[in-house]
PDB file of C-alpha atoms in Angstrom:
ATOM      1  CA  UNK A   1    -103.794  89.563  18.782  1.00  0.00           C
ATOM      2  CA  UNK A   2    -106.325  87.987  17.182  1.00  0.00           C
ATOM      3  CA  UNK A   3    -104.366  88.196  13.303  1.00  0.00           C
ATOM      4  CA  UNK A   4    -101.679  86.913  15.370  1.00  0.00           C
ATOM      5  CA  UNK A   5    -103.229  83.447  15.775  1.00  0.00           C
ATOM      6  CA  UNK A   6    -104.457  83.362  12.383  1.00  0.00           C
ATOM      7  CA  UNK A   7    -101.045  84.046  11.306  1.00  0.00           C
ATOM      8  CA  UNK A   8     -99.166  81.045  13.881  1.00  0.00           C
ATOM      9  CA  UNK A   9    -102.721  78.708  12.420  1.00  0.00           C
ATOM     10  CA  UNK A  10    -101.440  79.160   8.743  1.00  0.00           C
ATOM     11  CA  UNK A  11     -97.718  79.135   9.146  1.00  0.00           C
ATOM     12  CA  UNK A  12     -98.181  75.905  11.187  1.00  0.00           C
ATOM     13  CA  UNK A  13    -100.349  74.303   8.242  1.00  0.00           C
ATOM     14  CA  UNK A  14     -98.084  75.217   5.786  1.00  0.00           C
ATOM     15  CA  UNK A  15     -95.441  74.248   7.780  1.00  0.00           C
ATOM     16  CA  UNK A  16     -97.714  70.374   7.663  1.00  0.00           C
ATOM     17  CA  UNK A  17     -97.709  70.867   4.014  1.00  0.00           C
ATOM     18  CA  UNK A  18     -93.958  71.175   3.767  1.00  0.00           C
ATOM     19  CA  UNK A  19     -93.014  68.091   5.538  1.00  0.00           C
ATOM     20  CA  UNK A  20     -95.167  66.036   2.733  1.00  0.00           C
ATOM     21  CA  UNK A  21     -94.079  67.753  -0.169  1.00  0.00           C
ATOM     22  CA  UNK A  22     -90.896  66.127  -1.682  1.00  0.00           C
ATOM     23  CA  UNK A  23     -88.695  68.852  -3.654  1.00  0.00           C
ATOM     24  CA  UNK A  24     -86.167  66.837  -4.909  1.00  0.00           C
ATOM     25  CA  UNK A  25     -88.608  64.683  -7.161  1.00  0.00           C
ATOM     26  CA  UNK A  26     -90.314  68.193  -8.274  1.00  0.00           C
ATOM     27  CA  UNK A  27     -86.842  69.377  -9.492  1.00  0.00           C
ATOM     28  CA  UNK A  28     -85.163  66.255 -10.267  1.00  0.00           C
ATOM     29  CA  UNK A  29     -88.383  63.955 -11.441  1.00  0.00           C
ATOM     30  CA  UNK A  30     -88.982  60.396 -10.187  1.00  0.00           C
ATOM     31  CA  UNK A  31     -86.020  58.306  -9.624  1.00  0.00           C
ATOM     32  CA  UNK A  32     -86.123  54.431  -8.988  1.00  0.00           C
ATOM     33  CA  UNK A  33     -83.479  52.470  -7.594  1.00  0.00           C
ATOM     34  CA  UNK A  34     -83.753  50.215 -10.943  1.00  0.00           C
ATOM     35  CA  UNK A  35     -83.162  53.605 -12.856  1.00  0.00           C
ATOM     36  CA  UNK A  36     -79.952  54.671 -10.780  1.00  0.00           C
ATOM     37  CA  UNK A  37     -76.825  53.747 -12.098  1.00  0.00           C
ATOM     38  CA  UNK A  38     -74.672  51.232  -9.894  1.00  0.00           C
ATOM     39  CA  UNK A  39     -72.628  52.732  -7.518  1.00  0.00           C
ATOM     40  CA  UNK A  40     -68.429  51.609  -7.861  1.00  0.00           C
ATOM     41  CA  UNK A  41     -67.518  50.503  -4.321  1.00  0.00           C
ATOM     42  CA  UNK A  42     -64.003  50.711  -3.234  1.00  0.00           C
ATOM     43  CA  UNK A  43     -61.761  47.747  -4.415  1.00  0.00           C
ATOM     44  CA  UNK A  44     -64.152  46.276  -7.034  1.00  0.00           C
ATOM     45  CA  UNK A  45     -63.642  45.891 -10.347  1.00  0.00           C
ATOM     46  CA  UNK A  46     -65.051  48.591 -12.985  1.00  0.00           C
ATOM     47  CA  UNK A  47     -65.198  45.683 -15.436  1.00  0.00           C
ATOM     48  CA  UNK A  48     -64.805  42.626 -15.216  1.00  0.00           C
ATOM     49  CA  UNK A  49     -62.813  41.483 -18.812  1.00  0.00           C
ATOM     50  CA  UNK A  50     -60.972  44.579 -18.309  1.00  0.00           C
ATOM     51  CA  UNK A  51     -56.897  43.440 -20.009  1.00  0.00           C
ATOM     52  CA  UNK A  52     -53.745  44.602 -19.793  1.00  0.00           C
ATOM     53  CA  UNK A  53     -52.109  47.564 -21.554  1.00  0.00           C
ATOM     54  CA  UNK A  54     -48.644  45.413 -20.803  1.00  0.00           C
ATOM     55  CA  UNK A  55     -47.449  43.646 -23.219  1.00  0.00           C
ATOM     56  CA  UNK A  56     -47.119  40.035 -23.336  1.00  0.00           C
ATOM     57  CA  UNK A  57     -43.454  38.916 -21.656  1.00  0.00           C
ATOM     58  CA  UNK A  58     -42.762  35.120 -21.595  1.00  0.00           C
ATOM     59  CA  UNK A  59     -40.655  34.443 -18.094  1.00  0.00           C
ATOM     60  CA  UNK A  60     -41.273  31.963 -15.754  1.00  0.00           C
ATOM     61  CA  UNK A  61     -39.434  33.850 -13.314  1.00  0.00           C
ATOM     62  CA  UNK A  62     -39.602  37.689 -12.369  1.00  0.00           C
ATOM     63  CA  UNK A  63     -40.705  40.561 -15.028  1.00  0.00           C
ATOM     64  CA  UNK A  64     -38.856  43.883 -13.414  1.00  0.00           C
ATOM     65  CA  UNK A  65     -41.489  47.010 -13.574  1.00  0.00           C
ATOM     66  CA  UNK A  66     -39.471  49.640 -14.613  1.00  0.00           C
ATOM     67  CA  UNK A  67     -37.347  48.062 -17.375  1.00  0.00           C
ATOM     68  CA  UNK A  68     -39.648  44.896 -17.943  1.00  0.00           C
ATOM     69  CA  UNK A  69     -36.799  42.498 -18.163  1.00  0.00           C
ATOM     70  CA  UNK A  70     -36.830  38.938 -17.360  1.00  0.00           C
ATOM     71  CA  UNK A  71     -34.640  37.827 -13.885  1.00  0.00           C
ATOM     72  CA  UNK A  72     -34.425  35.019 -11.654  1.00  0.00           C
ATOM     73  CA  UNK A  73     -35.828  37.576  -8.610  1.00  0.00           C
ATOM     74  CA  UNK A  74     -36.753  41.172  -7.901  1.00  0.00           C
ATOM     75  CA  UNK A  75     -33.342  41.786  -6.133  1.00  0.00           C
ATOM     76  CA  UNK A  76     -32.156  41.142  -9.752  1.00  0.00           C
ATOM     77  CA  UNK A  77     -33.233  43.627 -11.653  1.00  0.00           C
ATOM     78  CA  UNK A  78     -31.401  46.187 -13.039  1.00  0.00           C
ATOM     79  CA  UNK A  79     -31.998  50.152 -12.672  1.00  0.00           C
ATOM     80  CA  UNK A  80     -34.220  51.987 -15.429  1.00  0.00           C
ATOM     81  CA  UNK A  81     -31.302  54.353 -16.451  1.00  0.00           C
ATOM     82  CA  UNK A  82     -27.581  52.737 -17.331  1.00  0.00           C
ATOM     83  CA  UNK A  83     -25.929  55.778 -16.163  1.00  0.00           C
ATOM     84  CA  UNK A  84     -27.762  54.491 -12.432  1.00  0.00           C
ATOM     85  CA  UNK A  85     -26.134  52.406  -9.778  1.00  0.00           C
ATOM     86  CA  UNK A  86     -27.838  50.068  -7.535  1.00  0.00           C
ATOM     87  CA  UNK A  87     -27.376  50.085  -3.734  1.00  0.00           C
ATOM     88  CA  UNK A  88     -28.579  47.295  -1.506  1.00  0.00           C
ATOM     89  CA  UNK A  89     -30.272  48.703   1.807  1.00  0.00           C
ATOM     90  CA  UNK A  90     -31.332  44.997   3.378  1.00  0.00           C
ATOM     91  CA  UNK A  91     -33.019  42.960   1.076  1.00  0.00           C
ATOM     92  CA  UNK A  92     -33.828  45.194  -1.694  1.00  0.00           C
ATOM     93  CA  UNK A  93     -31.796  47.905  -3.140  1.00  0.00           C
ATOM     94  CA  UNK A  94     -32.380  51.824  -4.751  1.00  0.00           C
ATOM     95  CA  UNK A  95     -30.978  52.633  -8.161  1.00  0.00           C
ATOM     96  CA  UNK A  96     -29.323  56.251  -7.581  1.00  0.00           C
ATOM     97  CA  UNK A  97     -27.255  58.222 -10.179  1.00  0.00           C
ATOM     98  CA  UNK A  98     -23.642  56.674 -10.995  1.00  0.00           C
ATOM     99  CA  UNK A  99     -21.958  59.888  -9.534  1.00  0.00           C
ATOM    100  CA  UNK A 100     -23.561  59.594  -6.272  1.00  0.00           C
ATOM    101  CA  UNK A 101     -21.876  57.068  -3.577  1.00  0.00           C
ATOM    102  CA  UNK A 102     -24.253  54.131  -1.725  1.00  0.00           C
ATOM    103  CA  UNK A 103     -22.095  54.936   1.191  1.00  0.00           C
ATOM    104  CA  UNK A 104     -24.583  58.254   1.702  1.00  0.00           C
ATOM    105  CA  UNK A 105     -27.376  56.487   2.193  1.00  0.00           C
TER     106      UNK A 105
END
């Protein structure tokens, strides 16, 4: 009984021992909050004179994404592919292939 209690005595101070040690910095060393590197939040910018691969296209109007031609507005523009044709659902429209019929859609 009695090595019992000696046992619970030094399992309980090394338990004490334990809570003040701090493993991380004896595996990983010291680390500051100067020394970390800055963290990227969500919707900032990585850098701040970061450019554009696009090239540079004079238009005071409407540059179309996939073709990057110059029109008066988006509803303009025409599809990536000439063998496409461009259906009008509402206000803006889908470029399918030319075989296909807008009526399907």
């Amino acid at each position: 009984m009695r090595s019992h209690s000696i046992l619970i005595a030094l399992l309980f101070l090394l338990v004490q021992q334990c809570v003040g040690f701090d493993i991380k910095s004896l595996l990983f060393g010291e680390e500051t909050i100067a020394d970390a590197e800055p963290s990227v939040a969500f919707g900032t910018p990585i850098s701040t004179d970061a450019t554009s691969n696009r090239a540079v296209i004079e238009c005071k109007d409407y540059i179309c994404s996939d073709t990057a031609d110059c029109v008066k507005s988006a509803i303009d523009c025409p599809c990536p592919l000439p063998t496409d044709k461009k259906c009008l659902i509402g206000d803006w429209y889908i470029c399918i292939n030319g075989q296909e019929s807008c009526d399907s859609l």
